[in-house]
Tab-separated table of C-alpha atoms in Angstrom:
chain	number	residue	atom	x	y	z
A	226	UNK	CA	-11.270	29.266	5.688
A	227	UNK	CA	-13.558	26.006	6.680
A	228	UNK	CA	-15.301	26.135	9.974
A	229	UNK	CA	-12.818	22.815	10.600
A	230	UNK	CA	-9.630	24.816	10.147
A	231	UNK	CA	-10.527	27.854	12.285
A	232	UNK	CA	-11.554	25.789	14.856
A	233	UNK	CA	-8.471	24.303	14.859
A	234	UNK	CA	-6.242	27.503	15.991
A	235	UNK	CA	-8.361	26.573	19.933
A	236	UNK	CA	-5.494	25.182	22.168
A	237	UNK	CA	-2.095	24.799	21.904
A	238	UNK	CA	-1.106	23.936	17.853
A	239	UNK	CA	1.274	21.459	16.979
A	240	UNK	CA	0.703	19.879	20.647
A	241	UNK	CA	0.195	16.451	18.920
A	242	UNK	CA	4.199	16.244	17.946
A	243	UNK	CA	5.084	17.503	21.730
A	244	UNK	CA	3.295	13.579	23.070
A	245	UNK	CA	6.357	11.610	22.210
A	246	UNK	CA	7.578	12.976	25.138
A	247	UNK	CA	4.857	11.358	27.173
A	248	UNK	CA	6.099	7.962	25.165
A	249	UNK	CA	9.606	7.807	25.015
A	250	UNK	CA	12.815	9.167	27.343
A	251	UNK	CA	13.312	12.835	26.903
A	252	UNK	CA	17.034	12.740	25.318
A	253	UNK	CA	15.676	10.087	22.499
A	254	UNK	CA	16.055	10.977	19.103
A	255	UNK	CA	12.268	10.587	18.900
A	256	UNK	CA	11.619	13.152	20.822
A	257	UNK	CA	13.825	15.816	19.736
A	258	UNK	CA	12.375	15.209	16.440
A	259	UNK	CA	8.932	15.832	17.865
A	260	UNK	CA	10.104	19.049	19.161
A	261	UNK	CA	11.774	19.957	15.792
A	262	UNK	CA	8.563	19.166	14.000
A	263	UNK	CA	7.012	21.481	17.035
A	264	UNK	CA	9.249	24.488	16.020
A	265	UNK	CA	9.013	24.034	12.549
A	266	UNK	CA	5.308	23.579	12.320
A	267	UNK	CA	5.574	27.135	14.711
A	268	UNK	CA	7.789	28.760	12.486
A	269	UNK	CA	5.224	27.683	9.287
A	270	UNK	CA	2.369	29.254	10.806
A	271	UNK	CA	3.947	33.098	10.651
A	272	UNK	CA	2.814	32.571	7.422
A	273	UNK	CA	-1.213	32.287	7.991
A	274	UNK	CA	-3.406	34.480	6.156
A	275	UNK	CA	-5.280	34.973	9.322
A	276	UNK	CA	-2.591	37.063	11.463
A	277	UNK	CA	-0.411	40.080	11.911
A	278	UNK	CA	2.485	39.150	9.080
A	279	UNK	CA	5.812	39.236	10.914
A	280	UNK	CA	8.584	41.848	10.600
A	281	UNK	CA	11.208	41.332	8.719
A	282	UNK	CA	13.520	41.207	11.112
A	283	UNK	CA	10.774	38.647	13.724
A	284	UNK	CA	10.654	36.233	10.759
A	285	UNK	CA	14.433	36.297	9.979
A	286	UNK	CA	14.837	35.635	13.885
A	287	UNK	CA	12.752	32.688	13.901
A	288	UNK	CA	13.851	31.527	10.735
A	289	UNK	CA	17.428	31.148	11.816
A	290	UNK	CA	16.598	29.766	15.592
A	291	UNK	CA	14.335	26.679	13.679
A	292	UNK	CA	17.241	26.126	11.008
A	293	UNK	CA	19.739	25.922	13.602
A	294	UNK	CA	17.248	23.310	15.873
A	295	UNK	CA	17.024	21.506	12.526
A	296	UNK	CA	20.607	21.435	11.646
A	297	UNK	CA	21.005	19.623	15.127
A	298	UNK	CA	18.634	17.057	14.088
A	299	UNK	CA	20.485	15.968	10.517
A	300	UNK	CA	22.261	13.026	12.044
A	301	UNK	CA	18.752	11.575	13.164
A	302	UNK	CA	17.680	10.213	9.439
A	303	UNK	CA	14.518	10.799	6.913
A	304	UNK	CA	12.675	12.808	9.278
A	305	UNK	CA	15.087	15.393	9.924
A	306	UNK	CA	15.572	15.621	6.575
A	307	UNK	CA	11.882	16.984	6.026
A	308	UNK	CA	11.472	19.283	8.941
A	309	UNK	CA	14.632	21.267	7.211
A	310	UNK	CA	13.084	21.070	3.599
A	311	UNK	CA	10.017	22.402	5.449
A	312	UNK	CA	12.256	25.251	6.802
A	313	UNK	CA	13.806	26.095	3.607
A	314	UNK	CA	10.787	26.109	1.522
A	315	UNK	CA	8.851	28.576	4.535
A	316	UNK	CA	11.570	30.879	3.474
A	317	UNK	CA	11.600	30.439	0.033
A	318	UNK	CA	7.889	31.047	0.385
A	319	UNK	CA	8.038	34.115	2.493
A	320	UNK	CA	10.806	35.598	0.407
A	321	UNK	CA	8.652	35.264	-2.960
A	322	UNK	CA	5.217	35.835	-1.805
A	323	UNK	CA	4.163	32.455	-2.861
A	324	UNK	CA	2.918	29.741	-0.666
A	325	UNK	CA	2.229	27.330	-3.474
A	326	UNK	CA	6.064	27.042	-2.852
A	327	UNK	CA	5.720	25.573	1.196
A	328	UNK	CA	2.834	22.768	-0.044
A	329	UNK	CA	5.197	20.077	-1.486
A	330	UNK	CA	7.525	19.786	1.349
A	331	UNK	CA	4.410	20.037	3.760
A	332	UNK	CA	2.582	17.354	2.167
A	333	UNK	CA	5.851	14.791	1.900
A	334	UNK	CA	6.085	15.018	5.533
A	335	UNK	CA	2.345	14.622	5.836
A	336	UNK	CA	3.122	11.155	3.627
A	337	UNK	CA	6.137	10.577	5.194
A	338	UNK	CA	4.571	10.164	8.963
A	339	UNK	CA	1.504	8.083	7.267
A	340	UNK	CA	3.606	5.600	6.230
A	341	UNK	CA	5.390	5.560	10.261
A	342	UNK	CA	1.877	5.563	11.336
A	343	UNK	CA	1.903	8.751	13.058
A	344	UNK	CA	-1.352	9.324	12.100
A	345	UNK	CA	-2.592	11.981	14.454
A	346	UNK	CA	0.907	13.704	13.531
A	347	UNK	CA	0.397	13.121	9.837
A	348	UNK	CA	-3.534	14.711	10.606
A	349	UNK	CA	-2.147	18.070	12.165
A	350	UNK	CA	0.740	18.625	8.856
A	351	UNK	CA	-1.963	18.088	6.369
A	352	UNK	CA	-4.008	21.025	8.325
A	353	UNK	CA	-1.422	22.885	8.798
A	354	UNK	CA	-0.930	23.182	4.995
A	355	UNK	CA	-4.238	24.094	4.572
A	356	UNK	CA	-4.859	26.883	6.947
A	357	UNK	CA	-1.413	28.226	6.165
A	358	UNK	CA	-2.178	27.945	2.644
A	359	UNK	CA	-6.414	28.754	2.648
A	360	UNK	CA	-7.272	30.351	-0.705
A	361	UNK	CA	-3.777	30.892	-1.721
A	362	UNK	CA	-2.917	26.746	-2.540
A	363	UNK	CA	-3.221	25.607	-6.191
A	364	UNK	CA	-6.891	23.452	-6.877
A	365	UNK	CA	-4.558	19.937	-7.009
A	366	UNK	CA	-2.104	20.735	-3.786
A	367	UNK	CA	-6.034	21.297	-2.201
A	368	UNK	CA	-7.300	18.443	-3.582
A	369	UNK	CA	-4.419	16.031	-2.653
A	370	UNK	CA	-4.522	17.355	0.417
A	371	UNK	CA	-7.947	16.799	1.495
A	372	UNK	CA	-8.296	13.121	0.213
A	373	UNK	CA	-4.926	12.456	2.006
A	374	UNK	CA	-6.540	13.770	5.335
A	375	UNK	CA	-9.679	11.256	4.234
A	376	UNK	CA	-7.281	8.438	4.391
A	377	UNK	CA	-5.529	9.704	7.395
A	378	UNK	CA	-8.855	10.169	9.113
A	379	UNK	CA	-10.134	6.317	7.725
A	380	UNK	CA	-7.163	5.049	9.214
A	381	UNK	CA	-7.750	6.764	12.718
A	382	UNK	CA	-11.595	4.970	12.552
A	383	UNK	CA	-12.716	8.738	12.112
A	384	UNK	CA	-15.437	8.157	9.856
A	385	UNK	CA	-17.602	11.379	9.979
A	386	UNK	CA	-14.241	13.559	9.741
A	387	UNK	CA	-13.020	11.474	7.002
A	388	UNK	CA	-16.205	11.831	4.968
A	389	UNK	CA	-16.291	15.315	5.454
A	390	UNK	CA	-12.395	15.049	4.078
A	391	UNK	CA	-13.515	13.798	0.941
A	392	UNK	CA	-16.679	15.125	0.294
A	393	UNK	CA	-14.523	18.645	0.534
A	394	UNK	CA	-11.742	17.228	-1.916
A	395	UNK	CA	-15.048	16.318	-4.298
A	396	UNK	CA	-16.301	20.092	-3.830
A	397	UNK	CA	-12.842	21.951	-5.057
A	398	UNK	CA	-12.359	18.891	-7.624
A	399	UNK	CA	-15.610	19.802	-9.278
A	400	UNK	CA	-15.246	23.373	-9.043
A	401	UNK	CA	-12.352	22.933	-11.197
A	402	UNK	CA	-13.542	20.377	-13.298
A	403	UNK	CA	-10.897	17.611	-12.322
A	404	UNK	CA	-13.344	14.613	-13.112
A	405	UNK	CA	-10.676	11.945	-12.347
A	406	UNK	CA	-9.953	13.818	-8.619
A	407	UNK	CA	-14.021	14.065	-8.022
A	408	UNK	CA	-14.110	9.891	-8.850
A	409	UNK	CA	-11.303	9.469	-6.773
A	410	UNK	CA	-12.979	11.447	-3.751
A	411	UNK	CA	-15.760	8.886	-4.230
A	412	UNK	CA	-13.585	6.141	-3.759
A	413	UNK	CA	-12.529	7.394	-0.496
A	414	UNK	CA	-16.439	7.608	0.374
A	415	UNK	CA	-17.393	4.120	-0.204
A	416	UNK	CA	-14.345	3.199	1.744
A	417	UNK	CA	-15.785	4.884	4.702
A	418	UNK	CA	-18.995	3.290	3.982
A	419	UNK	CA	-17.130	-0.284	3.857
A	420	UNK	CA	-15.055	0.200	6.578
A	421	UNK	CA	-18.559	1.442	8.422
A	422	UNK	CA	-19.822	-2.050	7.390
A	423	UNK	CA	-22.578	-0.926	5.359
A	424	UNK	CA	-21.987	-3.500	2.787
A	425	UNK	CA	-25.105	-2.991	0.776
A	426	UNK	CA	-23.934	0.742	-0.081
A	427	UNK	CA	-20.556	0.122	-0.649
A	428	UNK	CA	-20.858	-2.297	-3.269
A	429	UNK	CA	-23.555	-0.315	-4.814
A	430	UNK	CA	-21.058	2.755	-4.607
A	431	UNK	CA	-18.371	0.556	-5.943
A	432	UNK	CA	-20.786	-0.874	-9.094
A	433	UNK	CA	-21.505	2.933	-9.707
A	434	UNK	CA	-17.729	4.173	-9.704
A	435	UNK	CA	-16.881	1.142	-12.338
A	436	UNK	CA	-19.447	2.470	-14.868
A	437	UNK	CA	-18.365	6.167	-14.543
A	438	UNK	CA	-14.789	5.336	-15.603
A	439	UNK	CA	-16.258	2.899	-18.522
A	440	UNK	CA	-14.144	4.798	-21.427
A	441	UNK	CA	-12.628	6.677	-19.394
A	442	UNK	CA	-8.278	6.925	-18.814
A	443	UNK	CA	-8.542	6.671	-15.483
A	444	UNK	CA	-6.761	3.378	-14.650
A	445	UNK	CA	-5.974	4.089	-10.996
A	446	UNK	CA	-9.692	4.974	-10.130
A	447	UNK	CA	-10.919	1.743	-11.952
A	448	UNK	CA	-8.171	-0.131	-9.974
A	449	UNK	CA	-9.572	0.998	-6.522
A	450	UNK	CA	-13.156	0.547	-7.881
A	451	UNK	CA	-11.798	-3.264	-8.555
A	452	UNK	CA	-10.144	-3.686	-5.127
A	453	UNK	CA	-13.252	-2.086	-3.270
A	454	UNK	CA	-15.497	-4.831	-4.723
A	455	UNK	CA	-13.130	-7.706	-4.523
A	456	UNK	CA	-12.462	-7.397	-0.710
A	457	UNK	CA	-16.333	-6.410	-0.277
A	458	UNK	CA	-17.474	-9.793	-1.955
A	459	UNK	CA	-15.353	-11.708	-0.073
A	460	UNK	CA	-16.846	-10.635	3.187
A	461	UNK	CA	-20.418	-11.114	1.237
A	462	UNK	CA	-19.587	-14.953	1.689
A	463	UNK	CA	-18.432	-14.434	-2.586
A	464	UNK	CA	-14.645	-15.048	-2.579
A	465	UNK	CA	-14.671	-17.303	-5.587
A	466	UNK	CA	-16.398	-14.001	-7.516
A	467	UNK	CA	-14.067	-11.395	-5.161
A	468	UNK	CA	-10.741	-13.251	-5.805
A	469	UNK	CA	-10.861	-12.576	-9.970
A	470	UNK	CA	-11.564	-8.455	-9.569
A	471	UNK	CA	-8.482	-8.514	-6.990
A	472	UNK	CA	-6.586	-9.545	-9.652
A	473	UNK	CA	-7.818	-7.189	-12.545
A	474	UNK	CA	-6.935	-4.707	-9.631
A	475	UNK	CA	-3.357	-5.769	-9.617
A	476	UNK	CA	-3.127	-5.622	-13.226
A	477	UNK	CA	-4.035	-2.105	-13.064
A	478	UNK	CA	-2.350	-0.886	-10.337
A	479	UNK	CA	1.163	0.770	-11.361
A	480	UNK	CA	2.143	2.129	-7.842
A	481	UNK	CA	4.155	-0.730	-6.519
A	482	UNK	CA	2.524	0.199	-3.004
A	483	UNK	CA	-1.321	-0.587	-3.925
A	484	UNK	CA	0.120	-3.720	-5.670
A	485	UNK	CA	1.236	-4.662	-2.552
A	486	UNK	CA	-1.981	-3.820	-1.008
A	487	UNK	CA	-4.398	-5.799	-2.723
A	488	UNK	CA	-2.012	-8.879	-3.091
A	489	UNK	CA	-2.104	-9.144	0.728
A	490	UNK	CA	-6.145	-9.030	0.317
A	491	UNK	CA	-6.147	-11.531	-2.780
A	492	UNK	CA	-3.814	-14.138	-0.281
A	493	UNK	CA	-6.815	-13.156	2.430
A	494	UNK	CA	-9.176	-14.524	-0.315
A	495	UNK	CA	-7.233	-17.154	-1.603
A	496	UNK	CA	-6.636	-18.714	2.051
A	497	UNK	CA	-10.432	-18.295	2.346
A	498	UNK	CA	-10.641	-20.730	-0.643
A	499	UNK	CA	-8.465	-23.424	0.532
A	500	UNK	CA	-5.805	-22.577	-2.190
A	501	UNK	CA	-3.298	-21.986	0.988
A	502	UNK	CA	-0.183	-22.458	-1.468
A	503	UNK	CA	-1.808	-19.995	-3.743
A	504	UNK	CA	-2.530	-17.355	-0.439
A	505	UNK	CA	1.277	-17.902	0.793
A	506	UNK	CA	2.386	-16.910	-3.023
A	507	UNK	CA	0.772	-13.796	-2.846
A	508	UNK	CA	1.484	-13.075	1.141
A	509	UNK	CA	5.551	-13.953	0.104
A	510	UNK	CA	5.640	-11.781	-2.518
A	511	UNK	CA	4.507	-8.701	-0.538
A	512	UNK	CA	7.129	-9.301	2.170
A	513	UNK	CA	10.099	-10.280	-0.121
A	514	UNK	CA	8.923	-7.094	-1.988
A	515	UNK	CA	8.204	-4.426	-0.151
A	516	UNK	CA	11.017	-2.380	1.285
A	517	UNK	CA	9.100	0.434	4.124
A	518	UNK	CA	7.180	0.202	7.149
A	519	UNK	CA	4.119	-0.291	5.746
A	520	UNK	CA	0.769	-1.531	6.768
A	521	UNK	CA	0.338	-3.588	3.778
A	522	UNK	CA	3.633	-5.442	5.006
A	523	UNK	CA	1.932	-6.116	8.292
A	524	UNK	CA	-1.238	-7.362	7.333
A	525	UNK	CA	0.996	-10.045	4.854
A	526	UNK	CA	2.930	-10.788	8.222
A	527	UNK	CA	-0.786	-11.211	9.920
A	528	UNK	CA	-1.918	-12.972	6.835
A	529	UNK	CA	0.827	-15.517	6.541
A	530	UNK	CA	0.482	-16.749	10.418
A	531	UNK	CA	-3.304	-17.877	9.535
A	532	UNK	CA	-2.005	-19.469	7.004
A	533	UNK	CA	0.475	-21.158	9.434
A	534	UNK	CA	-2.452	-22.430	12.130
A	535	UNK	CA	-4.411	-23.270	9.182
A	536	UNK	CA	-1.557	-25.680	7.575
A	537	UNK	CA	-1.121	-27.061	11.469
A	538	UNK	CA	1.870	-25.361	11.552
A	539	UNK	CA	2.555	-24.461	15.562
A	540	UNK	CA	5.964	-23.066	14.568
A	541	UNK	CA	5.093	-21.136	11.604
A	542	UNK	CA	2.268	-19.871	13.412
A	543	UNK	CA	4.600	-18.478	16.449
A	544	UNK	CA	7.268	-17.131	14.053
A	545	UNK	CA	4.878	-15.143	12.497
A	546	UNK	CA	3.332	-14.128	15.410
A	547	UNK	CA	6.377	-12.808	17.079
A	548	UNK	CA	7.252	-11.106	13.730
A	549	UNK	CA	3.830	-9.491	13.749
A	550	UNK	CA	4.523	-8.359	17.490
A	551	UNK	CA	7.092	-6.031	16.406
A	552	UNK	CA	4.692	-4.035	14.369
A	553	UNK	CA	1.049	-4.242	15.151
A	554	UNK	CA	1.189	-1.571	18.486
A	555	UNK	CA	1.951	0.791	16.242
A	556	UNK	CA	-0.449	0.446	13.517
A	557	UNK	CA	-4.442	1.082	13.320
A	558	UNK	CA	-7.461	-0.041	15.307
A	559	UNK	CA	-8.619	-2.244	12.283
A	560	UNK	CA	-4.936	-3.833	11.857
A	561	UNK	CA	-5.082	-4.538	15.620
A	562	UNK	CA	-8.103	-5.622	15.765
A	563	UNK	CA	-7.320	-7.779	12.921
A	564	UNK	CA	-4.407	-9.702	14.440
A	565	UNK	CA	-5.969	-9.597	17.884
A	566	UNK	CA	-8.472	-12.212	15.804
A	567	UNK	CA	-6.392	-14.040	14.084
A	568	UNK	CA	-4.620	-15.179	16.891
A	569	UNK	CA	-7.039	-16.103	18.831
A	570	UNK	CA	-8.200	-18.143	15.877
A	571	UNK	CA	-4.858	-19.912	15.672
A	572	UNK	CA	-4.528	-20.512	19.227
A	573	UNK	CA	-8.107	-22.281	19.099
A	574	UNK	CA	-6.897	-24.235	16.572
A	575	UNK	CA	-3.928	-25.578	18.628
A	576	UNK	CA	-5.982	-25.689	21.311
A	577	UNK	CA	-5.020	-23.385	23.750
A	578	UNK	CA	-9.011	-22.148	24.270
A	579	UNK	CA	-7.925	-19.781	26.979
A	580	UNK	CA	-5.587	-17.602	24.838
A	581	UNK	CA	-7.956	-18.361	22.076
A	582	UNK	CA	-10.523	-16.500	23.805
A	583	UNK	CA	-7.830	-13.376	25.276
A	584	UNK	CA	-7.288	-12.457	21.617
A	585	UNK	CA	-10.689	-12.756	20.721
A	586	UNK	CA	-12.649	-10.709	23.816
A	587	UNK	CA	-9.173	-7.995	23.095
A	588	UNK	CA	-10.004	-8.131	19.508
A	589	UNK	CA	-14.073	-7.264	19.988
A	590	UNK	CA	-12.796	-4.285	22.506
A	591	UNK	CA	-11.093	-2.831	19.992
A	592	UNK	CA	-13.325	-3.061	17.208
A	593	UNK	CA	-16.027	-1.927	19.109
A	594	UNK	CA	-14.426	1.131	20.767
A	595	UNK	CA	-13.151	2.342	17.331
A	596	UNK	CA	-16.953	1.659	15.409
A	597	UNK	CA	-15.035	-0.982	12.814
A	598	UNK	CA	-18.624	-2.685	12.470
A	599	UNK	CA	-17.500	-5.129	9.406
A	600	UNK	CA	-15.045	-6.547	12.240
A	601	UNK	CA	-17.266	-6.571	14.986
A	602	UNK	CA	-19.683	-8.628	13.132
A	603	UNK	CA	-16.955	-10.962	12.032
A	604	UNK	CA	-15.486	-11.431	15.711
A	605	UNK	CA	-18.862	-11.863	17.628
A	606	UNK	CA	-19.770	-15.199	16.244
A	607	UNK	CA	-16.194	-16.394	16.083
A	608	UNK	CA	-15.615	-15.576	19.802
A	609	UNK	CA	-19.438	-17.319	20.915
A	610	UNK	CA	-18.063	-20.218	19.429
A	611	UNK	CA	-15.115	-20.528	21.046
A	612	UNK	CA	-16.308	-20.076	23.852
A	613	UNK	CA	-18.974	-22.670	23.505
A	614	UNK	CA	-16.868	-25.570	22.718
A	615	UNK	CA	-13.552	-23.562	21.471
A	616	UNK	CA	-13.672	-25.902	17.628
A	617	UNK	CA	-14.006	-22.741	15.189
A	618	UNK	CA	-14.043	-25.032	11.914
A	619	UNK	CA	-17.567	-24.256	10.840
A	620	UNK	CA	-17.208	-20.241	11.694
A	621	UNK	CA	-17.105	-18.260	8.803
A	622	UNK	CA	-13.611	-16.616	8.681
A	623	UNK	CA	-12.285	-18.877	10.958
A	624	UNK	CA	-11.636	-21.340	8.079
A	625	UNK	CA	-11.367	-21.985	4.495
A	626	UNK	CA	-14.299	-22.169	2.684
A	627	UNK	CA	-14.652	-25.030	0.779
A	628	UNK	CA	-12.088	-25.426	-2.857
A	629	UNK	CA	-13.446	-23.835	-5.707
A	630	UNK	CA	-12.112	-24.673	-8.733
A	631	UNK	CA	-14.062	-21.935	-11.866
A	632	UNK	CA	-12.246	-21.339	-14.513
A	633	UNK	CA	-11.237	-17.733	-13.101
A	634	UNK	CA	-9.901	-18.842	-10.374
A	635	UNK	CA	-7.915	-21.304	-12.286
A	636	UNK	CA	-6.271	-17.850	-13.909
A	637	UNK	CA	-5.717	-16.157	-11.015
A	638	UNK	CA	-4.142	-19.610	-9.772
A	639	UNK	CA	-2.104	-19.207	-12.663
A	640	UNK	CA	-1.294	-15.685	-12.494
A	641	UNK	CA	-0.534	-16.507	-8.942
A	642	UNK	CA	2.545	-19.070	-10.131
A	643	UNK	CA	3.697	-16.733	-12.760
A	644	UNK	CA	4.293	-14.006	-10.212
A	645	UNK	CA	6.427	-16.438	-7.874
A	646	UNK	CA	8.402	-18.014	-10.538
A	647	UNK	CA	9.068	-14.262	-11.626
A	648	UNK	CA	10.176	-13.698	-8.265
């Protein structure tokens, strides 16, 4: 077992799911299901390599108190759902000697409280499938697991622990010589690096990753090789040369989810450009398309109010805003920090200079408290200017850059009006 996971048994496990109760009334459904996930995560741990196994008669005990907490819980929707499929396959697990068994339901509820943005919660399932399961999981439920708790860990602005995620997901991927799995834990590297703002070794990471899948099947890997780049050259001051490997990314993405993902960046880029109708194609698409609470749906929301103060429109701009509202406590520092910005930008541009610069001083906090130094960089001149005369039209990513009109961005133009007459 890693030094991570046995440090992890300190203090009270499973604490993490018993905060809701410090956030919401103690008879909400919320918080029962925080409890439930308390129990069952409890119950999951009899299991551990590292203690006393349980009687048969202990484990049946607990078994049936957790199934019956659960059973309470199946009126209270998705979540409930997993917490008893957890349940079931602890059994199944214990019964047939074979933890292998437990890791699929464990790692759906890992993905399941990702995509609520219960990251900290989504943190403590991943581990707990790994120190339940140390030594005994198959190479690719370790794998998966580890570059999950990267992301996880990215998300949370955890950079060295997220590293550390996937430079372990790299290890076992090697071991077993899973080439695609060991690219794919460099990908989740040069993320950190980007999201770091180290731009000079990201895109060098990014360059690198492209010519090791040269020949190679490995579509999804060359996809976020694409993506990486494309969102990396637009913050180089290069979104005419960012916007076309966006695209190529969305060509190659099959997940419906990562589609999603990088169209919200190419509208980013395409705003950036001046092609706003072109940006709002992309941003629509990603809200008329995608169906969960996920972050890529709140960054289109973010997205499509610049696009509003941009275009002058006051009410567009506050019917996003209020739409974005409804989302944004909940999601990550960089998200946040990201419409903290961008309404302070809009708010400039309508002239309100004293909201403008709220949003923007709340925006730097963030950023800076959480080490997203690509944001911080971004927000610091934006926020001197306001403050020195509060015009922001000649800050970089407070406006378009000028319209450029190369023959690649004429295709992804193109593509662009394909996709919404599809639509």
């Amino acid at each position: 077992m890693s030094t991570e996971l046995q440090s992890r048994r300190a203090g009270l496990p499973h604490a993490v799911f018993l905060q809701r109760v410090a956030d919401e009334p103690a008879t909400s459904p919320d918080v029962r299901l925080g409890q439930g996930a308390f129990l069952t995560l409890r119950f999951v741990d009899l299991l551990a390599p590292d203690r006393e196994p349980p009687t048969p008669d202990v484990f049946r005990y607990q078994w049936a108190a957790t199934e019956r907490y659960c059973v309470e819980l199946s009126g209270e929707g998705t979540e409930a759902s997993h917490l008893s499929c957890i349940v079931r396959a602890a059994g199944e697990a214990h019964r047939d000697g074979d933890i292998r068994l437990l890791a699929p339901a464990l790692f759906a509820y890992a993905l399941y409280l990702e995509q609520e943005s219960h990251f900290e919660e989504a943190e403590d399932a991943l581990l707990t499938m790994m120190s339940v399961g140390s030594g005994r999981l198959s190479p690719s439920d370790a794998i998966s697991a580890w570059l999950r708790l990267g992301r996880v860990r990215r998300l949370q602005a955890d950079f060295d622990q997220a590293d550390a995620a996937y430079a372990e997901a790299g290890r076992i991927a090697a071991s077993v010589g899973d080439r695609q799995a060991v690219l794919t834990s460099h990908v989740g590297q040069a993320n950190v690096v980007y999201f770091r703002g180290n731009l000079d070794e990201a895109e060098r990471r990014w360059h690198s990753i492209l010519a090791d899948t040269i020949g190679t099947p490995y579509r999804v890997v060359t996809a976020q090789a694409e993506h990486g780049l494309g969102n990396l050259l637009n913050l180089r001051g290069q979104p005419q040369e960012g916007a076309p490997h966006l695209w190529r990314a969305y060509e190659l993405y099959e997940e419906e989810s990562a589609q999603l993902r990088v169209l919200t960046d190419l509208g980013i880029v395409m705003l950036r450009l001046g092609h706003v109708e072109d940006a709002e194609r992309a941003l629509g698409e990603v809200v008329r398309r995608e169906r969960v609470g996920a972050e890529s749906l709140t960054n289109a929301l973010i997205e499509l109010m610049h696009c509003a103060s941009y275009r002058g429109d006051r009410v567009g701009f506050e019917r996003w805003r209020e739409r974005c509202l409804e989302r944004v406590p909940q999601e990550p520092p960089n998200v946040r920090a990201d419409f903290s910005m961008k309404a302070g930008i809009g708010y400039a541009r309508f002239g309100n200079g004293k909201k403008s610069e709220g949003h923007l001083r709340q925006a730097l906090e963030i950023a800076t408290a959480h080490d997203l130094n690509e944001l911080v960089f971004r927000i610091e001149p934006i926020l001197a200017r306001a403050k020195d005369c509060g015009a922001l039209e000649h800050v970089e990513s407070a406006a378009p850059e000028h319209s450029y009109n190369a023959e690649s961005l004429k295709q992804v133009s193109a593509s662009l009006a394909m996709l919404g007459a599809e639509s």
